[in-house]
Amino acid sequence: MIGIFDSGVGGMTVAKAVEQVLPTYPILYLGDLARTPYGTKSAETIIEYSRDNARFLIENGATVIVIACNTASSVATETLRREFSVPIFEVISPAVSEAAAASKSGRIGVIGTSATVRSAMYEKLLRQTRPDCQVFQRACPLLVPLAEEGWLNRQETKMIIRRYLLPLRNQQIDTLVLGCTHYPLLATLIQPRIGKRVRLIDSSLAAAAFLGRAFSERTDLAGRLSTGGKNRFFVTDRTESVQRIAEMIFRRPMELDLV
Ligand code: DGL
């Protein structure tokens, strides 16, 4: 099974995209809602939670892991790769490649959680991939709770997004990375506020496309997984809004099992 984890519902945007790209492989999803958000926590805590999540997925049959969370990807990837023997994918490098290729001016914005921005992982990888680029990062800590709460079309959310994006608008970026898997839920509010000419790079879609390519190029990956079987979704806490958002993302009734 492809094991996918996030701090909450954001990683479901990755799981949904993986379902579309690799429909024959079953998915095992874990949303650590009881401990969300990760983005405001220290690197040590995020690594500890990520380790728990990976262990849970492997114990329940995952043979490939996708860290469907930019925050955990930015601080915990190395540790998980060292400690677990299954292939581990993250969501940052695929978004970096897309952004580096898409930007004409080389002025690239990145929005993410405080921990992702603090790690400077996007900035580092973007500069490695495209040395001429200028990277403008902005932490948007209020967006995850707004998305988890389902405030996806409220005036308050629009105002907060406008406020967060203003400095990036002033920098005249031409590409903006949605460096948090919750942000695709807010993409229709983000686009008009950053400007319609700015290309949005969705780290969830980029990660799923990357995984699809990896599976077609590397026979060892497909060999690790059996095909067929049911997708399963686990959460460490279950609330009404989580159920609603999960069903909005997948556009079908969702069974979320509590662990
Ligand atoms: N969805 C996660 C990300 O991509 C983090 C949300 C959180 O702060 O827990 O960074």
PDB file of N, CA and C and ligand atoms in Angstrom, residues 6-7 10-11 36-40 68-72 113 116 144 179-182, ligand 1:
ATOM      1  N   ASP A   6      -0.204  13.243   6.815  1.00  0.00           N
ATOM      2  CA  ASP A   6      -0.177  14.701   6.990  1.00  0.00           C
ATOM      3  C   ASP A   6      -0.614  14.978   8.419  1.00  0.00           C
ATOM      4  N   SER A   7      -0.469  16.234   8.824  1.00  0.00           N
ATOM      5  CA  SER A   7      -0.930  16.618  10.150  1.00  0.00           C
ATOM      6  C   SER A   7      -2.459  16.649  10.218  1.00  0.00           C
ATOM      7  N   GLY A  10      -5.000  18.368   5.000  1.00  0.00           N
ATOM      8  CA  GLY A  10      -4.271  18.906   3.848  1.00  0.00           C
ATOM      9  C   GLY A  10      -3.722  17.812   2.949  1.00  0.00           C
ATOM     10  N   GLY A  11      -3.182  16.758   3.570  1.00  0.00           N
ATOM     11  CA  GLY A  11      -2.584  15.671   2.790  1.00  0.00           C
ATOM     12  C   GLY A  11      -3.603  14.933   1.944  1.00  0.00           C
ATOM     13  N   THR A  36      -2.568  18.322  15.163  1.00  0.00           N
ATOM     14  CA  THR A  36      -2.422  19.414  14.202  1.00  0.00           C
ATOM     15  C   THR A  36      -2.569  20.750  14.931  1.00  0.00           C
ATOM     16  N   PRO A  37      -1.962  21.838  14.529  1.00  0.00           N
ATOM     17  CA  PRO A  37      -1.074  21.968  13.391  1.00  0.00           C
ATOM     18  C   PRO A  37       0.369  21.612  13.744  1.00  0.00           C
ATOM     19  N   TYR A  38       1.107  21.184  12.722  1.00  0.00           N
ATOM     20  CA  TYR A  38       2.541  20.920  12.908  1.00  0.00           C
ATOM     21  C   TYR A  38       3.355  22.204  12.676  1.00  0.00           C
ATOM     22  N   GLY A  39       2.803  23.063  11.828  1.00  0.00           N
ATOM     23  CA  GLY A  39       3.583  24.197  11.321  1.00  0.00           C
ATOM     24  C   GLY A  39       4.026  25.201  12.361  1.00  0.00           C
ATOM     25  N   THR A  40       3.405  25.161  13.541  1.00  0.00           N
ATOM     26  CA  THR A  40       3.784  26.111  14.579  1.00  0.00           C
ATOM     27  C   THR A  40       4.719  25.444  15.599  1.00  0.00           C
ATOM     28  N   ALA A  68       2.937  13.777   2.995  1.00  0.00           N
ATOM     29  CA  ALA A  68       2.057  14.699   2.274  1.00  0.00           C
ATOM     30  C   ALA A  68       1.889  16.004   3.037  1.00  0.00           C
ATOM     31  N   CYS A  69       2.979  16.483   3.566  1.00  0.00           N
ATOM     32  CA  CYS A  69       2.952  17.667   4.417  1.00  0.00           C
ATOM     33  C   CYS A  69       4.281  18.387   4.186  1.00  0.00           C
ATOM     34  N   ASN A  70       4.195  19.624   3.753  1.00  0.00           N
ATOM     35  CA  ASN A  70       5.433  20.374   3.485  1.00  0.00           C
ATOM     36  C   ASN A  70       6.236  20.579   4.762  1.00  0.00           C
ATOM     37  N   THR A  71       5.522  20.780   5.863  1.00  0.00           N
ATOM     38  CA  THR A  71       6.190  21.039   7.138  1.00  0.00           C
ATOM     39  C   THR A  71       7.026  19.828   7.541  1.00  0.00           C
ATOM     40  N   ALA A  72       6.410  18.647   7.526  1.00  0.00           N
ATOM     41  CA  ALA A  72       7.137  17.423   7.878  1.00  0.00           C
ATOM     42  C   ALA A  72       8.190  17.117   6.821  1.00  0.00           C
ATOM     43  N   THR A 113       3.864  27.126   6.113  1.00  0.00           N
ATOM     44  CA  THR A 113       3.730  27.300   7.555  1.00  0.00           C
ATOM     45  C   THR A 113       5.013  27.948   8.109  1.00  0.00           C
ATOM     46  N   THR A 116       7.956  25.495   7.890  1.00  0.00           N
ATOM     47  CA  THR A 116       8.468  25.304   6.522  1.00  0.00           C
ATOM     48  C   THR A 116       9.327  26.500   6.120  1.00  0.00           C
ATOM     49  N   VAL A 144      -3.833  27.392   7.854  1.00  0.00           N
ATOM     50  CA  VAL A 144      -4.142  25.982   8.145  1.00  0.00           C
ATOM     51  C   VAL A 144      -5.388  25.865   9.038  1.00  0.00           C
ATOM     52  N   GLY A 179       3.137  26.164  -0.743  1.00  0.00           N
ATOM     53  CA  GLY A 179       4.030  25.246  -0.039  1.00  0.00           C
ATOM     54  C   GLY A 179       3.426  24.670   1.222  1.00  0.00           C
ATOM     55  N   CYS A 180       2.173  24.311   1.140  1.00  0.00           N
ATOM     56  CA  CYS A 180       1.473  23.652   2.251  1.00  0.00           C
ATOM     57  C   CYS A 180       0.326  22.904   1.606  1.00  0.00           C
ATOM     58  N   THR A 181       0.143  21.658   2.000  1.00  0.00           N
ATOM     59  CA  THR A 181      -0.862  20.845   1.309  1.00  0.00           C
ATOM     60  C   THR A 181      -2.301  21.252   1.665  1.00  0.00           C
ATOM     61  N   HIS A 182      -2.447  22.150   2.630  1.00  0.00           N
ATOM     62  CA  HIS A 182      -3.779  22.692   2.909  1.00  0.00           C
ATOM     63  C   HIS A 182      -4.158  23.796   1.916  1.00  0.00           C
TER      64      HIS A 182
HETATM   65  N1  DGL B   1      -0.406  20.597   5.533  1.00  0.00           N
HETATM   66  C1  DGL B   1       0.818  20.813   6.171  1.00  0.00           C
HETATM   67  C2  DGL B   1       1.883  21.336   5.241  1.00  0.00           C
HETATM   68  O1  DGL B   1       1.864  21.007   4.076  1.00  0.00           O
HETATM   69  C3  DGL B   1       0.940  21.476   7.486  1.00  0.00           C
HETATM   70  C4  DGL B   1      -0.181  21.967   8.250  1.00  0.00           C
HETATM   71  C5  DGL B   1       0.144  22.121   9.704  1.00  0.00           C
HETATM   72  O2  DGL B   1       0.611  23.186  10.127  1.00  0.00           O
HETATM   73  O3  DGL B   1      -0.074  21.166  10.414  1.00  0.00           O
HETATM   74  O4  DGL B   1       2.784  22.020   5.655  1.00  0.00           O
END
